[in-house]
Amino acid sequence: MKKIPLIFPTMRLPFLLLLICFAAWGVAANMTDPLVKVFSQIFTMSSVQAALVQFSYYGAYFCLAIPAAMINKRYSYKTGVLTGLGLAIVGAFLFYPASQSLSYGYFLTALFILAGGLSILETSASPYVINMGPVANATKRLNFAQSFNPIGTNIGVFLAASFILPHLNPATAQERMSMPIDQLASIQTAELSAVMTPYVGMAFALLLTWLAIAINKAPSVNASVSSEAHPKIHFFSTIKHLLKNRHYKYGVMAQFFNMAAQTCVWTFTIRYVMNALSSNAEEAGTYLQYSMITFLLSRFLMTWLMGYVKPTLLLAISTIIAASLSVFMMFTPTIYGVWALVAISACMSLMFPTIYGIALQGLKHNTQFGAAGLVMAMLGGALIPMVQGLLIDTYGVVFSYIVPAICFILVTCYALFDLNVIRHNTDLSE
């Protein structure tokens, strides 16, 4: 029996370059997670106000996904990748003037532009990868590519732990409020400069990646979709077709709650560890690093397991375990709860690409807009952490982990749905 290749021979170099992009948005996302804690301390804000960091980040994903789909549909996935990288570079560089302004609003603006670029990049890169090899192993190929995302997440957490968290002034909110204005401004300037440094460094790295992809001559994978150089976009008819596809429609919902759960778990990890172990932010950040390492190793393990176990079954098992661990944390706010929190990252490692691959299966010429819808579903990472932030301000961080527990259960429902419904290879399949 002839072995099915993971990637078409002509697409190997473009695939390798895209792996850098998968790592890049992991770096950005997980440098952003600690910023909720960082900005709440620098600007003396509530958890809900600080959670606007995630609202700006994932809100940009929601707003830019449809424009990304139009770029991909009319031109090519490569054009979409270059456009996304370009916008992300601009956003990352804007962290420098934001750090000089001492304004929370400027940072949110820079973050929105950065995330908007990453939204276009992700909307383009994931379906690009799906089309770089045989249909039979598309989900496995995407999981492999997504395995480089947690490499980026570990780099992001390392950068935050090394360049941002150690430079936070230990002054409490009460002490900051009683400081002279000049003294407070001096402290904030030093702290915000620390926030700026890794983002500007990332901008230069993204610029090099943009140049490498731009000069590479890769065959178009959009040619099989349409014989037109610039195909017409039938937006409303495409949306109508997608909404008739239950696997896709429910997949978008599952991705919404998956991203909500993932963002909630990691955004408030430092807060939970500080509460459970009575530690400071820098020490608690170590456990966030452990979570990222667990996520990284588990992503490769899950990709290997998919050669033997159906991806949807792995998804169902992982979500059930994650929900159980979330509940365990609520009742055991000790070192055991902290390690349960770290273990949740192993469960989350396969969720995003698996839901993505399942939902896009069989969409054919609707793939570009289908991918956009799944990226827009990342809005869950913008909205639900604010709900958790409200619970933290009212009931404490330990109880707040009921939020990701519920989200994991809802993703389980999608996995069970897929396991129990027969699929057909048509655009209007079940």
PDB file of C-alpha atoms in Angstrom, residues 149-353:
ATOM      1  CA  ASN A 149       2.044  27.405  17.614  1.00  0.00           C
ATOM      2  CA  PRO A 150       2.874  26.225  21.156  1.00  0.00           C
ATOM      3  CA  ILE A 151       6.575  26.668  20.353  1.00  0.00           C
ATOM      4  CA  GLY A 152       5.636  30.305  19.854  1.00  0.00           C
ATOM      5  CA  THR A 153       3.524  30.309  23.005  1.00  0.00           C
ATOM      6  CA  ASN A 154       6.502  29.141  25.026  1.00  0.00           C
ATOM      7  CA  ILE A 155       8.658  31.851  23.502  1.00  0.00           C
ATOM      8  CA  GLY A 156       5.904  34.380  24.255  1.00  0.00           C
ATOM      9  CA  VAL A 157       5.613  33.331  27.886  1.00  0.00           C
ATOM     10  CA  PHE A 158       9.423  33.316  28.213  1.00  0.00           C
ATOM     11  CA  LEU A 159       9.617  36.852  26.803  1.00  0.00           C
ATOM     12  CA  ALA A 160       6.890  38.044  29.161  1.00  0.00           C
ATOM     13  CA  ALA A 161       8.524  36.316  32.137  1.00  0.00           C
ATOM     14  CA  SER A 162      11.993  37.636  31.249  1.00  0.00           C
ATOM     15  CA  PHE A 163      11.347  41.147  29.944  1.00  0.00           C
ATOM     16  CA  ILE A 164       7.994  42.261  31.374  1.00  0.00           C
ATOM     17  CA  LEU A 165       7.052  40.686  34.722  1.00  0.00           C
ATOM     18  CA  PRO A 166      10.442  41.209  36.457  1.00  0.00           C
ATOM     19  CA  HIS A 167      10.264  44.939  35.695  1.00  0.00           C
ATOM     20  CA  LEU A 168       6.921  45.520  37.403  1.00  0.00           C
ATOM     21  CA  ASN A 169       7.245  47.788  40.416  1.00  0.00           C
ATOM     22  CA  PRO A 170       5.973  45.970  43.564  1.00  0.00           C
ATOM     23  CA  ALA A 171       4.024  49.043  44.717  1.00  0.00           C
ATOM     24  CA  THR A 172       0.396  48.212  45.528  1.00  0.00           C
ATOM     25  CA  ALA A 173      -2.627  50.018  44.113  1.00  0.00           C
ATOM     26  CA  GLN A 174      -3.016  51.977  47.361  1.00  0.00           C
ATOM     27  CA  GLU A 175       0.655  52.996  47.336  1.00  0.00           C
ATOM     28  CA  ARG A 176       0.448  54.118  43.702  1.00  0.00           C
ATOM     29  CA  MET A 177      -2.623  56.247  44.423  1.00  0.00           C
ATOM     30  CA  SER A 178      -0.761  58.072  47.205  1.00  0.00           C
ATOM     31  CA  MET A 179       2.401  58.728  45.120  1.00  0.00           C
ATOM     32  CA  PRO A 180       3.267  62.153  43.687  1.00  0.00           C
ATOM     33  CA  ILE A 181       2.328  62.369  39.990  1.00  0.00           C
ATOM     34  CA  ASP A 182       5.949  62.639  38.827  1.00  0.00           C
ATOM     35  CA  GLN A 183       7.030  59.571  40.792  1.00  0.00           C
ATOM     36  CA  LEU A 184       4.110  57.499  39.504  1.00  0.00           C
ATOM     37  CA  ALA A 185       4.802  58.607  35.902  1.00  0.00           C
ATOM     38  CA  SER A 186       8.455  57.572  36.272  1.00  0.00           C
ATOM     39  CA  ILE A 187       7.476  54.110  37.497  1.00  0.00           C
ATOM     40  CA  GLN A 188       4.871  53.669  34.749  1.00  0.00           C
ATOM     41  CA  THR A 189       7.361  54.784  32.067  1.00  0.00           C
ATOM     42  CA  ALA A 190       9.840  52.091  33.127  1.00  0.00           C
ATOM     43  CA  GLU A 191       7.123  49.424  33.287  1.00  0.00           C
ATOM     44  CA  LEU A 192       5.617  50.292  29.901  1.00  0.00           C
ATOM     45  CA  SER A 193       9.044  50.383  28.271  1.00  0.00           C
ATOM     46  CA  ALA A 194       9.490  46.815  29.468  1.00  0.00           C
ATOM     47  CA  VAL A 195       6.171  45.910  27.830  1.00  0.00           C
ATOM     48  CA  MET A 196       7.231  47.565  24.570  1.00  0.00           C
ATOM     49  CA  THR A 197      10.620  45.877  24.108  1.00  0.00           C
ATOM     50  CA  PRO A 198       9.596  42.306  23.174  1.00  0.00           C
ATOM     51  CA  TYR A 199       6.851  43.540  20.830  1.00  0.00           C
ATOM     52  CA  VAL A 200       9.220  45.730  18.828  1.00  0.00           C
ATOM     53  CA  GLY A 201      11.692  42.845  18.699  1.00  0.00           C
ATOM     54  CA  MET A 202       8.923  40.633  17.338  1.00  0.00           C
ATOM     55  CA  ALA A 203       8.176  43.253  14.655  1.00  0.00           C
ATOM     56  CA  PHE A 204      11.678  42.873  13.228  1.00  0.00           C
ATOM     57  CA  ALA A 205      11.370  39.057  13.234  1.00  0.00           C
ATOM     58  CA  LEU A 206       8.029  39.277  11.392  1.00  0.00           C
ATOM     59  CA  LEU A 207       9.570  41.630   8.843  1.00  0.00           C
ATOM     60  CA  LEU A 208      12.233  39.035   7.978  1.00  0.00           C
ATOM     61  CA  THR A 209       9.535  36.373   7.647  1.00  0.00           C
ATOM     62  CA  TRP A 210       7.526  38.634   5.316  1.00  0.00           C
ATOM     63  CA  LEU A 211      10.531  39.068   3.046  1.00  0.00           C
ATOM     64  CA  ALA A 212      11.235  35.313   2.933  1.00  0.00           C
ATOM     65  CA  ILE A 213       7.643  34.463   1.965  1.00  0.00           C
ATOM     66  CA  ALA A 214       7.430  37.327  -0.560  1.00  0.00           C
ATOM     67  CA  ILE A 215      10.462  36.189  -2.566  1.00  0.00           C
ATOM     68  CA  ASN A 216       9.516  32.498  -2.527  1.00  0.00           C
ATOM     69  CA  LYS A 217       7.787  31.341  -5.728  1.00  0.00           C
ATOM     70  CA  ALA A 218       5.093  28.914  -4.563  1.00  0.00           C
ATOM     71  CA  PRO A 219       2.457  27.266  -6.803  1.00  0.00           C
ATOM     72  CA  SER A 220      -1.065  28.562  -6.167  1.00  0.00           C
ATOM     73  CA  VAL A 221      -3.417  26.204  -4.378  1.00  0.00           C
ATOM     74  CA  ASN A 222      -6.400  28.381  -5.325  1.00  0.00           C
ATOM     75  CA  ALA A 223      -6.188  27.472  -8.987  1.00  0.00           C
ATOM     76  CA  SER A 224      -8.266  24.352  -8.518  1.00  0.00           C
ATOM     77  CA  VAL A 225     -11.028  26.363  -6.917  1.00  0.00           C
ATOM     78  CA  SER A 226     -11.705  28.664  -9.818  1.00  0.00           C
ATOM     79  CA  SER A 227     -10.468  29.111 -13.387  1.00  0.00           C
ATOM     80  CA  GLU A 228     -10.823  32.897 -13.086  1.00  0.00           C
ATOM     81  CA  ALA A 229      -7.822  35.076 -12.253  1.00  0.00           C
ATOM     82  CA  HIS A 230      -9.942  37.074  -9.805  1.00  0.00           C
ATOM     83  CA  PRO A 231     -13.134  35.070  -9.087  1.00  0.00           C
ATOM     84  CA  LYS A 232     -16.310  36.892  -8.143  1.00  0.00           C
ATOM     85  CA  ILE A 233     -17.343  36.843  -4.513  1.00  0.00           C
ATOM     86  CA  HIS A 234     -20.919  35.708  -3.839  1.00  0.00           C
ATOM     87  CA  PHE A 235     -20.979  36.656  -0.180  1.00  0.00           C
ATOM     88  CA  PHE A 236     -24.613  36.098   0.803  1.00  0.00           C
ATOM     89  CA  SER A 237     -25.068  32.861  -1.132  1.00  0.00           C
ATOM     90  CA  THR A 238     -21.856  31.540   0.435  1.00  0.00           C
ATOM     91  CA  ILE A 239     -23.061  32.398   3.939  1.00  0.00           C
ATOM     92  CA  LYS A 240     -26.381  30.697   3.150  1.00  0.00           C
ATOM     93  CA  HIS A 241     -24.599  27.516   2.087  1.00  0.00           C
ATOM     94  CA  LEU A 242     -22.401  27.552   5.182  1.00  0.00           C
ATOM     95  CA  LEU A 243     -25.342  27.988   7.540  1.00  0.00           C
ATOM     96  CA  LYS A 244     -27.011  24.919   6.012  1.00  0.00           C
ATOM     97  CA  ASN A 245     -23.980  22.828   6.937  1.00  0.00           C
ATOM     98  CA  ARG A 246     -24.566  21.668  10.507  1.00  0.00           C
ATOM     99  CA  HIS A 247     -21.021  20.376  11.002  1.00  0.00           C
ATOM    100  CA  TYR A 248     -19.665  23.756  10.035  1.00  0.00           C
ATOM    101  CA  LYS A 249     -22.261  25.805  11.922  1.00  0.00           C
ATOM    102  CA  TYR A 250     -21.836  23.840  15.140  1.00  0.00           C
ATOM    103  CA  GLY A 251     -18.060  23.840  14.576  1.00  0.00           C
ATOM    104  CA  VAL A 252     -18.030  27.651  14.695  1.00  0.00           C
ATOM    105  CA  MET A 253     -19.945  27.522  17.977  1.00  0.00           C
ATOM    106  CA  ALA A 254     -17.524  24.923  19.357  1.00  0.00           C
ATOM    107  CA  GLN A 255     -14.541  27.059  18.326  1.00  0.00           C
ATOM    108  CA  PHE A 256     -16.091  30.075  20.078  1.00  0.00           C
ATOM    109  CA  PHE A 257     -16.270  28.180  23.381  1.00  0.00           C
ATOM    110  CA  ASN A 258     -12.915  26.482  22.846  1.00  0.00           C
ATOM    111  CA  MET A 259     -11.165  29.842  22.428  1.00  0.00           C
ATOM    112  CA  ALA A 260     -13.132  31.209  25.389  1.00  0.00           C
ATOM    113  CA  ALA A 261     -11.946  28.334  27.576  1.00  0.00           C
ATOM    114  CA  GLN A 262      -8.329  28.536  26.404  1.00  0.00           C
ATOM    115  CA  THR A 263      -8.116  32.284  26.920  1.00  0.00           C
ATOM    116  CA  CYS A 264      -9.764  32.099  30.338  1.00  0.00           C
ATOM    117  CA  VAL A 265      -7.471  29.315  31.528  1.00  0.00           C
ATOM    118  CA  TRP A 266      -4.243  31.068  30.516  1.00  0.00           C
ATOM    119  CA  THR A 267      -5.252  34.690  31.164  1.00  0.00           C
ATOM    120  CA  PHE A 268      -5.937  34.075  34.837  1.00  0.00           C
ATOM    121  CA  THR A 269      -3.347  31.352  35.481  1.00  0.00           C
ATOM    122  CA  ILE A 270      -1.022  33.801  37.246  1.00  0.00           C
ATOM    123  CA  ARG A 271      -3.880  35.118  39.369  1.00  0.00           C
ATOM    124  CA  TYR A 272      -4.962  31.576  40.375  1.00  0.00           C
ATOM    125  CA  VAL A 273      -1.419  30.466  41.247  1.00  0.00           C
ATOM    126  CA  MET A 274      -0.801  33.607  43.309  1.00  0.00           C
ATOM    127  CA  ASN A 275      -3.989  32.882  45.242  1.00  0.00           C
ATOM    128  CA  ALA A 276      -3.359  29.163  45.703  1.00  0.00           C
ATOM    129  CA  LEU A 277       0.338  29.370  46.639  1.00  0.00           C
ATOM    130  CA  SER A 278       0.511  32.912  48.084  1.00  0.00           C
ATOM    131  CA  SER A 279       3.272  33.714  45.575  1.00  0.00           C
ATOM    132  CA  ASN A 280       4.188  36.821  43.600  1.00  0.00           C
ATOM    133  CA  ALA A 281       3.545  37.408  39.884  1.00  0.00           C
ATOM    134  CA  GLU A 282       7.036  36.391  38.766  1.00  0.00           C
ATOM    135  CA  GLU A 283       6.917  33.051  40.639  1.00  0.00           C
ATOM    136  CA  ALA A 284       3.373  32.380  39.431  1.00  0.00           C
ATOM    137  CA  GLY A 285       4.499  33.062  35.866  1.00  0.00           C
ATOM    138  CA  THR A 286       6.680  29.944  36.105  1.00  0.00           C
ATOM    139  CA  TYR A 287       3.551  27.788  36.170  1.00  0.00           C
ATOM    140  CA  LEU A 288       2.238  29.541  33.068  1.00  0.00           C
ATOM    141  CA  GLN A 289       5.519  28.524  31.429  1.00  0.00           C
ATOM    142  CA  TYR A 290       4.951  24.937  32.594  1.00  0.00           C
ATOM    143  CA  SER A 291       1.505  25.093  30.990  1.00  0.00           C
ATOM    144  CA  MET A 292       2.971  26.221  27.672  1.00  0.00           C
ATOM    145  CA  ILE A 293       5.587  23.451  27.705  1.00  0.00           C
ATOM    146  CA  THR A 294       2.858  20.917  28.451  1.00  0.00           C
ATOM    147  CA  PHE A 295       0.778  22.336  25.607  1.00  0.00           C
ATOM    148  CA  LEU A 296       3.749  22.070  23.225  1.00  0.00           C
ATOM    149  CA  LEU A 297       4.660  18.478  24.019  1.00  0.00           C
ATOM    150  CA  SER A 298       1.035  17.365  24.037  1.00  0.00           C
ATOM    151  CA  ARG A 299       0.383  18.900  20.584  1.00  0.00           C
ATOM    152  CA  PHE A 300       3.027  16.626  19.036  1.00  0.00           C
ATOM    153  CA  LEU A 301       1.743  13.657  21.066  1.00  0.00           C
ATOM    154  CA  MET A 302      -1.840  14.245  19.936  1.00  0.00           C
ATOM    155  CA  THR A 303      -0.747  14.571  16.298  1.00  0.00           C
ATOM    156  CA  TRP A 304       0.950  11.166  16.603  1.00  0.00           C
ATOM    157  CA  LEU A 305      -2.120   9.631  18.277  1.00  0.00           C
ATOM    158  CA  MET A 306      -4.290  10.766  15.371  1.00  0.00           C
ATOM    159  CA  GLY A 307      -2.573   8.113  13.290  1.00  0.00           C
ATOM    160  CA  TYR A 308      -4.309   5.532  15.483  1.00  0.00           C
ATOM    161  CA  VAL A 309      -7.343   7.216  17.065  1.00  0.00           C
ATOM    162  CA  LYS A 310     -10.091   9.206  15.350  1.00  0.00           C
ATOM    163  CA  PRO A 311      -9.475  12.950  15.945  1.00  0.00           C
ATOM    164  CA  THR A 312     -13.053  13.567  17.084  1.00  0.00           C
ATOM    165  CA  LEU A 313     -12.813  10.829  19.718  1.00  0.00           C
ATOM    166  CA  LEU A 314      -9.608  12.397  21.054  1.00  0.00           C
ATOM    167  CA  LEU A 315     -11.426  15.738  21.140  1.00  0.00           C
ATOM    168  CA  ALA A 316     -14.296  14.279  23.176  1.00  0.00           C
ATOM    169  CA  ILE A 317     -11.972  12.625  25.696  1.00  0.00           C
ATOM    170  CA  SER A 318      -9.812  15.736  26.073  1.00  0.00           C
ATOM    171  CA  THR A 319     -12.730  18.100  26.664  1.00  0.00           C
ATOM    172  CA  ILE A 320     -14.269  15.833  29.305  1.00  0.00           C
ATOM    173  CA  ILE A 321     -10.954  15.620  31.177  1.00  0.00           C
ATOM    174  CA  ALA A 322     -10.423  19.402  30.893  1.00  0.00           C
ATOM    175  CA  ALA A 323     -13.872  20.149  32.331  1.00  0.00           C
ATOM    176  CA  SER A 324     -13.231  17.727  35.207  1.00  0.00           C
ATOM    177  CA  LEU A 325      -9.869  19.326  36.000  1.00  0.00           C
ATOM    178  CA  SER A 326     -11.467  22.791  35.995  1.00  0.00           C
ATOM    179  CA  VAL A 327     -14.008  21.672  38.589  1.00  0.00           C
ATOM    180  CA  PHE A 328     -11.257  19.986  40.634  1.00  0.00           C
ATOM    181  CA  MET A 329      -9.363  23.298  40.732  1.00  0.00           C
ATOM    182  CA  MET A 330     -12.383  25.060  42.167  1.00  0.00           C
ATOM    183  CA  PHE A 331     -12.520  22.731  45.143  1.00  0.00           C
ATOM    184  CA  THR A 332      -8.751  22.306  45.612  1.00  0.00           C
ATOM    185  CA  PRO A 333      -7.007  25.719  45.517  1.00  0.00           C
ATOM    186  CA  THR A 334      -3.661  24.218  46.560  1.00  0.00           C
ATOM    187  CA  ILE A 335      -0.577  22.949  44.738  1.00  0.00           C
ATOM    188  CA  TYR A 336      -2.771  20.094  43.487  1.00  0.00           C
ATOM    189  CA  GLY A 337      -5.171  22.581  41.913  1.00  0.00           C
ATOM    190  CA  VAL A 338      -2.208  24.365  40.315  1.00  0.00           C
ATOM    191  CA  TRP A 339      -0.960  21.148  38.708  1.00  0.00           C
ATOM    192  CA  ALA A 340      -4.509  20.410  37.535  1.00  0.00           C
ATOM    193  CA  LEU A 341      -4.440  23.849  35.899  1.00  0.00           C
ATOM    194  CA  VAL A 342      -1.169  22.949  34.145  1.00  0.00           C
ATOM    195  CA  ALA A 343      -2.649  19.612  33.012  1.00  0.00           C
ATOM    196  CA  ILE A 344      -5.575  21.359  31.314  1.00  0.00           C
ATOM    197  CA  SER A 345      -3.089  22.649  28.716  1.00  0.00           C
ATOM    198  CA  ALA A 346      -2.409  19.051  27.642  1.00  0.00           C
ATOM    199  CA  CYS A 347      -6.126  18.627  26.968  1.00  0.00           C
ATOM    200  CA  MET A 348      -6.387  21.926  25.079  1.00  0.00           C
ATOM    201  CA  SER A 349      -3.461  21.147  22.778  1.00  0.00           C
ATOM    202  CA  LEU A 350      -5.484  19.414  20.060  1.00  0.00           C
ATOM    203  CA  MET A 351      -8.761  21.334  20.324  1.00  0.00           C
ATOM    204  CA  PHE A 352      -8.328  24.320  17.984  1.00  0.00           C
ATOM    205  CA  PRO A 353      -6.881  22.548  14.910  1.00  0.00           C
TER     206      PRO A 353
END
